[in-house]
mmCIF file of C-alpha atoms in Angstrom:
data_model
loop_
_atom_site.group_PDB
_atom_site.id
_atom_site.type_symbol
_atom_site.label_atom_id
_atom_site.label_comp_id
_atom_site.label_asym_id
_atom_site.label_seq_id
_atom_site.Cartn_x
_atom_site.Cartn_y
_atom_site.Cartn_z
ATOM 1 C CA UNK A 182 50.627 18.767 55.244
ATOM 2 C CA UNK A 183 46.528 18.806 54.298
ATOM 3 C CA UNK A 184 47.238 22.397 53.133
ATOM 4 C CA UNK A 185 50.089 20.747 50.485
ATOM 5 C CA UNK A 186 47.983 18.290 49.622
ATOM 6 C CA UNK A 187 45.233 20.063 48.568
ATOM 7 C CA UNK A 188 47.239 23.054 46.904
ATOM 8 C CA UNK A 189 48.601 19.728 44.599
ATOM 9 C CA UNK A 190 45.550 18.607 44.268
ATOM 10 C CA UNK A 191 44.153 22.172 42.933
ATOM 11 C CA UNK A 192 47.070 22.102 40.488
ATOM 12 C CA UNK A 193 46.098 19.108 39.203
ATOM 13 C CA UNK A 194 42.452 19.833 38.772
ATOM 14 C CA UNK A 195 43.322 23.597 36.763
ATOM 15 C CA UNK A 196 45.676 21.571 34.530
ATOM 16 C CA UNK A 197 43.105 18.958 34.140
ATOM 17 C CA UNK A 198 40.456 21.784 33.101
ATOM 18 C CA UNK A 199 43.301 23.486 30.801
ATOM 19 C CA UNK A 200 43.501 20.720 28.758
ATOM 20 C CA UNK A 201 39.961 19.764 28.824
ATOM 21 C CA UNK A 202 39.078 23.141 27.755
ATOM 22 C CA UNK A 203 41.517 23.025 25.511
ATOM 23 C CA UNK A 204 40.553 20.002 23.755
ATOM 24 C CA UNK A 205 36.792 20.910 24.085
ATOM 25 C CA UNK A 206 37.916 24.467 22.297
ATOM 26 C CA UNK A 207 39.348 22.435 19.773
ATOM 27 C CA UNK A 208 36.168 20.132 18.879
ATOM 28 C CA UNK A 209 34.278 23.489 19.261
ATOM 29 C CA UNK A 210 36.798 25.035 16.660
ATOM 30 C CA UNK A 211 36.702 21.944 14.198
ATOM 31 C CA UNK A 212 33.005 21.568 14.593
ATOM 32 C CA UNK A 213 31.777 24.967 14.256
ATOM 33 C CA UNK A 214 34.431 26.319 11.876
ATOM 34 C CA UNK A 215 37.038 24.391 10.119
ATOM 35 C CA UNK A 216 34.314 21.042 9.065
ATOM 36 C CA UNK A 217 31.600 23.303 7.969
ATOM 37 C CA UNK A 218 34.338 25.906 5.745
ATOM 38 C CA UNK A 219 34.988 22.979 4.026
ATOM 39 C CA UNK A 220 32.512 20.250 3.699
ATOM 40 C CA UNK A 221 29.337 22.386 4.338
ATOM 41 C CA UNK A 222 28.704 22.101 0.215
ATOM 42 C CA UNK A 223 28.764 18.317 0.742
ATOM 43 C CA UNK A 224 26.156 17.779 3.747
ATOM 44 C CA UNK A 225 29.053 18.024 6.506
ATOM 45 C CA UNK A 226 28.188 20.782 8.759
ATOM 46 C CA UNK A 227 29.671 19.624 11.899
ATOM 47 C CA UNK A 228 31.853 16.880 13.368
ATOM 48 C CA UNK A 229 28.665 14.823 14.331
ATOM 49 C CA UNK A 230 27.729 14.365 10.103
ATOM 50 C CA UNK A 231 32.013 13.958 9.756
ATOM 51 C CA UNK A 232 31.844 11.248 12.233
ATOM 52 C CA UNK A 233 28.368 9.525 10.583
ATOM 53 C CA UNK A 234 30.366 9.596 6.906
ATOM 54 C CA UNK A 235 33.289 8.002 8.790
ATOM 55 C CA UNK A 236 31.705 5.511 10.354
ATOM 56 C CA UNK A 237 30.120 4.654 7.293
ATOM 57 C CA UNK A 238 32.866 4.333 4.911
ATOM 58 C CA UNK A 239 35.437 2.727 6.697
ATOM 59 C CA UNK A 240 33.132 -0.083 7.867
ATOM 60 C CA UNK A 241 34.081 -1.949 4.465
ATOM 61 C CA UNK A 242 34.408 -5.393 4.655
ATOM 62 C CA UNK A 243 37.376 -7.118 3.208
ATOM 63 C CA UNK A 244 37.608 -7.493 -0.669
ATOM 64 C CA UNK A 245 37.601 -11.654 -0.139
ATOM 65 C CA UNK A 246 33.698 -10.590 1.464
ATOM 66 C CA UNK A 247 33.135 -7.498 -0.965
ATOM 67 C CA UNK A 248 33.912 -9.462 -4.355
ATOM 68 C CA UNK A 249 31.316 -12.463 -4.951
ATOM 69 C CA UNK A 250 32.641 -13.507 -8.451
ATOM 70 C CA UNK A 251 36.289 -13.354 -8.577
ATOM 71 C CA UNK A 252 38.248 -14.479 -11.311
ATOM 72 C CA UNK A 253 41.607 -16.071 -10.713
ATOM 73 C CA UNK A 254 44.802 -16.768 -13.390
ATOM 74 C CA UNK A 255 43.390 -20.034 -14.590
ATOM 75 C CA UNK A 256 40.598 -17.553 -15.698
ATOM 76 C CA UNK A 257 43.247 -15.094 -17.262
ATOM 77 C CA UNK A 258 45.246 -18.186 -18.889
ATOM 78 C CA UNK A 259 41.503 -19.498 -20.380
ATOM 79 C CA UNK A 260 40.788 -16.016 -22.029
ATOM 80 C CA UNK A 261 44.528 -15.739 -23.567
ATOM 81 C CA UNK A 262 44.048 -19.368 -24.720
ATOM 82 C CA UNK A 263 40.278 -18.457 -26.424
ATOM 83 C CA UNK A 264 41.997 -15.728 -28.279
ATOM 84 C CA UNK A 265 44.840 -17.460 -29.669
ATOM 85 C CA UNK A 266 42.081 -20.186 -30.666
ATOM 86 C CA UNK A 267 40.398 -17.591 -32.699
ATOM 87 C CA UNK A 268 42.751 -15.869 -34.261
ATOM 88 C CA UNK A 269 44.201 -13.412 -31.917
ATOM 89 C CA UNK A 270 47.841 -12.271 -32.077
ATOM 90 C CA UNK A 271 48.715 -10.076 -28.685
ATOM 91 C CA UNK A 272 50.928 -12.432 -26.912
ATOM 92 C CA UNK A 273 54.474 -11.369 -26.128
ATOM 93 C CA UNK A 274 56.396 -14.242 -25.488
ATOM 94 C CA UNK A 275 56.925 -13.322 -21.854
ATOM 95 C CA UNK A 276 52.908 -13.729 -21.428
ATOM 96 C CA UNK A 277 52.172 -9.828 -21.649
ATOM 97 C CA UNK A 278 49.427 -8.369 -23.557
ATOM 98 C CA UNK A 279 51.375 -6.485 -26.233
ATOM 99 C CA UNK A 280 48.669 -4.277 -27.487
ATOM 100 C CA UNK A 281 49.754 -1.047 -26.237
ATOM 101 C CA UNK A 282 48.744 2.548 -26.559
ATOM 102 C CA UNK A 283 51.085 2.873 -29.415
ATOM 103 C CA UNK A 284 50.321 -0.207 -31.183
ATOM 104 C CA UNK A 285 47.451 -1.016 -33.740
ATOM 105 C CA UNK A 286 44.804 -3.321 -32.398
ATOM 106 C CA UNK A 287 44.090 -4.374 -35.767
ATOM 107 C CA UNK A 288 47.572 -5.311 -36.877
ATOM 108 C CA UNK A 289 46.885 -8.372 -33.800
ATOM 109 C CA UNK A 290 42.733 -9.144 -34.391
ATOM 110 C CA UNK A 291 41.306 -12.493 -34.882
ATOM 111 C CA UNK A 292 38.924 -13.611 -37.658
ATOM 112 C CA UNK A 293 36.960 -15.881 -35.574
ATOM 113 C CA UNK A 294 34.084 -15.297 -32.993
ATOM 114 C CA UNK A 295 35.061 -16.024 -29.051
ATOM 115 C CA UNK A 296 33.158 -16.064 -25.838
ATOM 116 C CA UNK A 297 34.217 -15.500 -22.757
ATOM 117 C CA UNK A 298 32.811 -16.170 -19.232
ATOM 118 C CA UNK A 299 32.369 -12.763 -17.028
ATOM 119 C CA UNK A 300 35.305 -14.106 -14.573
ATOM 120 C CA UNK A 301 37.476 -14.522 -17.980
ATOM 121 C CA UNK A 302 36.955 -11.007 -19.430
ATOM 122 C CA UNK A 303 37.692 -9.788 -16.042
ATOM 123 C CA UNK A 304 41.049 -10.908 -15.732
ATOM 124 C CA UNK A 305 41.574 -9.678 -19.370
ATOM 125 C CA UNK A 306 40.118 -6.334 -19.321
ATOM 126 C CA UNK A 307 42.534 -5.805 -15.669
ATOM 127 C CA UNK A 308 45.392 -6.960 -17.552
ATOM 128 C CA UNK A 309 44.768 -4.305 -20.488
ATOM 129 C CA UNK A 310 44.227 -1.992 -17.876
ATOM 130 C CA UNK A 311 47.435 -1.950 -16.524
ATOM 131 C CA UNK A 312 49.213 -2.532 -20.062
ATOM 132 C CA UNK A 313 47.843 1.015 -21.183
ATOM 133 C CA UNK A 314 45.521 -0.851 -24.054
ATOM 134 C CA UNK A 315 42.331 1.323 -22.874
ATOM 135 C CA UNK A 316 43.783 4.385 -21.744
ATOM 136 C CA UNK A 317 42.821 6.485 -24.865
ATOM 137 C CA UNK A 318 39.194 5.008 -24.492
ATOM 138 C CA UNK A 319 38.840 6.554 -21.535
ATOM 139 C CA UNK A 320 39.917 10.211 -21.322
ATOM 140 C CA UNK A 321 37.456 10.960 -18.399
ATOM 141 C CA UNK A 322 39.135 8.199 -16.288
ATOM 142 C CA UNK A 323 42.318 9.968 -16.901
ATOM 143 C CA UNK A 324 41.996 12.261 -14.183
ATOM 144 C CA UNK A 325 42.164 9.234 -11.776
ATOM 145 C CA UNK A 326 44.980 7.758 -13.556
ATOM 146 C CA UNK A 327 43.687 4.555 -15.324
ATOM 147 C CA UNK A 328 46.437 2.351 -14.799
ATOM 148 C CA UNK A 329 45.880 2.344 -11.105
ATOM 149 C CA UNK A 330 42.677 1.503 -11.559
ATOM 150 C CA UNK A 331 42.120 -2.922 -11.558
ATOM 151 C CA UNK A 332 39.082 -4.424 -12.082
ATOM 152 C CA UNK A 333 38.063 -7.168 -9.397
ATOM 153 C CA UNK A 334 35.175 -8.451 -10.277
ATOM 154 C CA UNK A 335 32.494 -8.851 -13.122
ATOM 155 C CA UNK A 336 28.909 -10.475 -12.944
ATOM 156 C CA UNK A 337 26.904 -10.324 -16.230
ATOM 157 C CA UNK A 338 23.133 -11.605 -16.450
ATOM 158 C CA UNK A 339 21.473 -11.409 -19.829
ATOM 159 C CA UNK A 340 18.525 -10.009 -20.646
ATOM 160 C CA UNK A 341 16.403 -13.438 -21.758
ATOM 161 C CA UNK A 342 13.422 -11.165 -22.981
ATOM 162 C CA UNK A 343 16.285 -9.730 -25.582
ATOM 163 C CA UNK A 344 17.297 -13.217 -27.873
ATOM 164 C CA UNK A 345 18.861 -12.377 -30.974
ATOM 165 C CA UNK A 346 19.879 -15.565 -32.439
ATOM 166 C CA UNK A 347 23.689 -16.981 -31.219
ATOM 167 C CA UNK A 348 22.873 -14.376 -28.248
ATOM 168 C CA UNK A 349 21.344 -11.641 -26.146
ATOM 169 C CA UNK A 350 21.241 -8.148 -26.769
ATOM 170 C CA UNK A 351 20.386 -6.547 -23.140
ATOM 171 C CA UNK A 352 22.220 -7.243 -20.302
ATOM 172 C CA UNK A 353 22.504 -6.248 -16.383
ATOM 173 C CA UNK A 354 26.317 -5.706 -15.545
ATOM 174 C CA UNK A 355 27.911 -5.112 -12.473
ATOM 175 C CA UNK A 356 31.439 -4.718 -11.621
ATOM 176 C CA UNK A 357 34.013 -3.533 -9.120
ATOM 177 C CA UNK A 358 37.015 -1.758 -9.327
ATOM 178 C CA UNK A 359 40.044 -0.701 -7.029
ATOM 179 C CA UNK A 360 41.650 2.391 -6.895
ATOM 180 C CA UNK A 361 44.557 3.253 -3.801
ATOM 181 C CA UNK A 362 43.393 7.057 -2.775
ATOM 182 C CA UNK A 363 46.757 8.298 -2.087
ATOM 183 C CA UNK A 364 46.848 10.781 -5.083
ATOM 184 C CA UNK A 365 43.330 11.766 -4.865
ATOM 185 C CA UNK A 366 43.682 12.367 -1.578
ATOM 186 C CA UNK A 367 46.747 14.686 -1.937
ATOM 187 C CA UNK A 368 45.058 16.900 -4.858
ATOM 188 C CA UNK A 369 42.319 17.239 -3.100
ATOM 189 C CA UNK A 370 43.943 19.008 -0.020
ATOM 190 C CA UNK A 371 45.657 20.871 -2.607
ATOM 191 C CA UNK A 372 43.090 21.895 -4.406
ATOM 192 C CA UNK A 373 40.767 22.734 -0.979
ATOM 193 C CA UNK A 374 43.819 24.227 0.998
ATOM 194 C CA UNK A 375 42.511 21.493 3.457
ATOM 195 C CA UNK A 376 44.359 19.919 6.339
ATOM 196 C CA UNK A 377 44.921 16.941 4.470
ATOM 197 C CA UNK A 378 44.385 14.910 8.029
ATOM 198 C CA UNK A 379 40.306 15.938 7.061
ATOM 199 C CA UNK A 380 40.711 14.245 3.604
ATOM 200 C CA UNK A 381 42.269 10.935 5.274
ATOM 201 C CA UNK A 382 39.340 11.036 7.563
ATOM 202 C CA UNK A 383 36.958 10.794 4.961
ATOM 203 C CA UNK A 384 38.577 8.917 1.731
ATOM 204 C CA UNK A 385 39.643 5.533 2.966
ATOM 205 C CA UNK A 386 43.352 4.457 1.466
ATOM 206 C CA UNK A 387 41.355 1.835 -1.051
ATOM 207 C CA UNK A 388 38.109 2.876 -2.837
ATOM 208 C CA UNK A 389 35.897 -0.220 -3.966
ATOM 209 C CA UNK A 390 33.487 1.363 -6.753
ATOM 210 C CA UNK A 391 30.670 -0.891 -7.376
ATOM 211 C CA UNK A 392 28.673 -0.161 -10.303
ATOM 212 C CA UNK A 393 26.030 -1.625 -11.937
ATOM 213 C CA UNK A 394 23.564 -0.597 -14.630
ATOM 214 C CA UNK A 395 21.401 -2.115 -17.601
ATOM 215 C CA UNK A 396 22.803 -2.366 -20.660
ATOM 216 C CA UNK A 397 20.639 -2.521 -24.671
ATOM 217 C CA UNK A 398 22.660 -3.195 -27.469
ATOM 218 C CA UNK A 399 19.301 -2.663 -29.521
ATOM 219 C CA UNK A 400 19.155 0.956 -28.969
ATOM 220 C CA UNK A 401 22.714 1.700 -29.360
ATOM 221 C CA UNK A 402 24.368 0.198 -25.560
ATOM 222 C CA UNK A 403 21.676 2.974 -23.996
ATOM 223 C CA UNK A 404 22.400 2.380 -20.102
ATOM 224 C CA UNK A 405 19.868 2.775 -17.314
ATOM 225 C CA UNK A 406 19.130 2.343 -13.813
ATOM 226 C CA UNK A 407 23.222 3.166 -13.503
ATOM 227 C CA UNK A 408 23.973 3.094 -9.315
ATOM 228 C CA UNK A 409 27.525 3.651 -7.935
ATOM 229 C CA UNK A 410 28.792 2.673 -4.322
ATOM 230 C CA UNK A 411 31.914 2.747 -2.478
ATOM 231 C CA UNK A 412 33.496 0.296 0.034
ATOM 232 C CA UNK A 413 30.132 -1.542 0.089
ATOM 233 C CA UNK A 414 27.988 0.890 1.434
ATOM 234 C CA UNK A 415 24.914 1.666 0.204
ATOM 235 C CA UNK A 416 24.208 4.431 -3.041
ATOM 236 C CA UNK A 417 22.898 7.110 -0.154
ATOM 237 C CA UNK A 418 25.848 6.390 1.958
ATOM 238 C CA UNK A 419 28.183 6.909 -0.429
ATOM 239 C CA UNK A 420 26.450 9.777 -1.908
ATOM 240 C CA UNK A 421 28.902 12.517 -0.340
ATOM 241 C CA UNK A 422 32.177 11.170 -1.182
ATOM 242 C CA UNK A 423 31.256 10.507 -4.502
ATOM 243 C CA UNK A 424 30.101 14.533 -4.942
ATOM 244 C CA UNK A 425 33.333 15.168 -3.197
ATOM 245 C CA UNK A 426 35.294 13.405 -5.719
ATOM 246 C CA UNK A 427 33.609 14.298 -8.701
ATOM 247 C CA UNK A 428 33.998 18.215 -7.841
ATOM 248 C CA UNK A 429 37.687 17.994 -7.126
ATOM 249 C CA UNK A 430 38.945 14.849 -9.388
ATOM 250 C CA UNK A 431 37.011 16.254 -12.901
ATOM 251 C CA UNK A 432 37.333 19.973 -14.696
ATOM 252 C CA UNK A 433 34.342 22.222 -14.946
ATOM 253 C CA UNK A 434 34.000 21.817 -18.354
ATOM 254 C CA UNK A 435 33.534 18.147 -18.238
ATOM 255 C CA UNK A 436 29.857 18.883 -15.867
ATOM 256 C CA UNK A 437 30.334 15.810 -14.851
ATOM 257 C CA UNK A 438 27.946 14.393 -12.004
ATOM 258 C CA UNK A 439 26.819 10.648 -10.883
ATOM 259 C CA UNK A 440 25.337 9.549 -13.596
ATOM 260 C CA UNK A 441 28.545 10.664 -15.816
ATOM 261 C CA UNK A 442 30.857 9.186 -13.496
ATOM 262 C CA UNK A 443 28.655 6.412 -13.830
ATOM 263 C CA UNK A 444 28.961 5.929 -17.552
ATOM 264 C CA UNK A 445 32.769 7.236 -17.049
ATOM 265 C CA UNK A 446 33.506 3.749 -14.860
ATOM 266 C CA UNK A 447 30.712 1.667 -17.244
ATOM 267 C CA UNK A 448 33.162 2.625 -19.962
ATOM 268 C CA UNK A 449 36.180 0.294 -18.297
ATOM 269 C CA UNK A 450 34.117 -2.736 -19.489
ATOM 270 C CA UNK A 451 32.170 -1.410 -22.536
ATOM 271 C CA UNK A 452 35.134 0.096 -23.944
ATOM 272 C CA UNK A 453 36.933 -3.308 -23.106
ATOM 273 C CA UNK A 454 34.349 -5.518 -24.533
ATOM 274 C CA UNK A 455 34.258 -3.386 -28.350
ATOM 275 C CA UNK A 456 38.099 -3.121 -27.925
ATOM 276 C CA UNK A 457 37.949 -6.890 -29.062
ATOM 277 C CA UNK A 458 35.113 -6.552 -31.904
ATOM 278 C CA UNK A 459 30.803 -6.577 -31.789
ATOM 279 C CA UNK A 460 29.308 -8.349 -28.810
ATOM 280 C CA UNK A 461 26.357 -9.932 -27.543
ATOM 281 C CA UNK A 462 25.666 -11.068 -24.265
ATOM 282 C CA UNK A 463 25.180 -15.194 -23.708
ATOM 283 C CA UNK A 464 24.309 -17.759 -20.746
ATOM 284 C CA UNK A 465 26.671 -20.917 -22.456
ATOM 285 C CA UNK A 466 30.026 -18.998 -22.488
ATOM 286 C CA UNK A 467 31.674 -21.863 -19.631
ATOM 287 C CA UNK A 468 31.616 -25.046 -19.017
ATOM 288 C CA UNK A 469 31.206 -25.140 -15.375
ATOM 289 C CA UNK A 470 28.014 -23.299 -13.380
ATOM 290 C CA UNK A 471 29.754 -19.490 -14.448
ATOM 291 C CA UNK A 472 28.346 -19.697 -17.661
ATOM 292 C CA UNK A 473 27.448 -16.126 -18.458
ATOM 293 C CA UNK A 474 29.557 -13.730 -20.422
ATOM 294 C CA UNK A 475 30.022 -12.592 -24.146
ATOM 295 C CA UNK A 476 30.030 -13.381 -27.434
ATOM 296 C CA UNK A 477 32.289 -11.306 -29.210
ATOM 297 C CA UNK A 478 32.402 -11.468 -33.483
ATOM 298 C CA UNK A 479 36.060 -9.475 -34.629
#
């Protein structure tokens, strides 16, 4: 009976080591060969720098603690209500923005000046997002599909050293935007030939870009001290995925690299601001304690 017993327990202990070394061999594998074929280019040479980049990344918080300034519909409703005031005509009677990529902007412009609080242009600039209005003014957000992209937060603060008489001409401007991975995920792997469980390691389902730069209307809307971040992390911990993305999302020929990507995203609210007319940056554009925002002249 003791002789049984132990040749069960000796069974149990080789299959026990069989599938420890097999999962061991497999770590081994994925650490020492499949991670670094792959990543190596990026600063992931092993499973211990795959782990660090997970652990980063995917300790977002959620976008109620991510966003500070969010805007809201009564926001949206206040912006459409502005531009009918001053002279604007893109209304469809089902509450749409009808300015589409098709369409004439000019054929629906005001003739009188309008400001808007940062929260306000925020909800406007998502909506013409997702209506197609800005696609054409940004081919190099085309790769990521700019209707999936929504805006979901702005914060403006204007440059006081910068008056220029109803206004300010240099501004700090910081922003968020949403994006679901799923596609950039996908082309990725494609693109790698990479186990596309790797590429869900590392891209969370939701990227959170939050960008911010300086802004100086003066010297032709020159940007500078331009950072990008994902998912809340911090510019060096989000320093990998954004190479990643930028070498499988954009073409060669575009050389595009973080500062370009910056500009790229910038674009969603520059572009959105001139889409409307001139601007200037001003601290009165509420009536509440959000008071900063634009001026803009058609």
């Amino acid at each position: 009976m003791k002789k049984k017993r132990a040749n069960i327990w000796a069974k149990v202990l080789i299959t026990l080591s069989v599938i420890i070394a097999i999962f061991a061999g497999g770590f081994f594998f994925l650490d020492k060969v499949i991670v670094p074929k792959y990543f190596a280019t990026y600063g992931i040479n092993g499973m211990g720098d795959l782990v660090g980049v997970v652990a980063s990344l995917y300790k977002s918080p959620k976008e109620s603690s991510l966003v500070k300034n969010p805007y809201t519909n009564e926001d949206f409703s206040s912006a459409i209500s502005k531009l009918e005031a001053s002279g604007y005509d893109i209304i469809d009677k089902d509450g749409t923005i009808k300015v589409g990529e098709n369409e004439s902007f000019e054929d629906y412009k005001g003739d009188k000046p309008v400001k808007f609080t940062d929260c306000e242009f925020a909800a406007l600039c998502d909506k013409l997002l997702q209506n197609g209005a800005l696609e054409k003014y940004l081919p190099n957000l085309n790769y990521l599909n700019v209707i999936n992209i929504s805006v979901r937060e702005l914060i403006i603060t204007p440059d006081k050293t910068k008056k220029s008489d109803d206004g300010y001409l240099a501004a700090n401007i910081k922003f968020i935007v949403k994006i679901d991975s799923k596609d950039i995920r996908e082309r990725i792997a494609k693109q790698m030939n990479t186990p596309i469980f790797l590429l869900n390691m590392i891209i969370p389902d939701v990227l959170y870009f939050s960008v911010s730069y300086d802004i100086d209307l003066s010297t032709d809307g020159e940007r500078a001290n331009g950072t990008i971040a994902i998912n809340g992390r911090t510019k060096e911990q989000s320093e990998i995925l954004i190479n990643l993305l930028i070498e499988f999302i954009f073409p060669k020929e575009e050389q595009m690299d973080a500062n370009g990507f910056i500009n790229a995203l910038g674009d969603i609210m520059t572009k959105g601001i001139a889409f409307f007319g001139d601007f200037k940056f001003v601290d009165d554009a509420g009536t509440f304690s959000n008071n900063n925002g634009l001026l803009i002249t058609p």
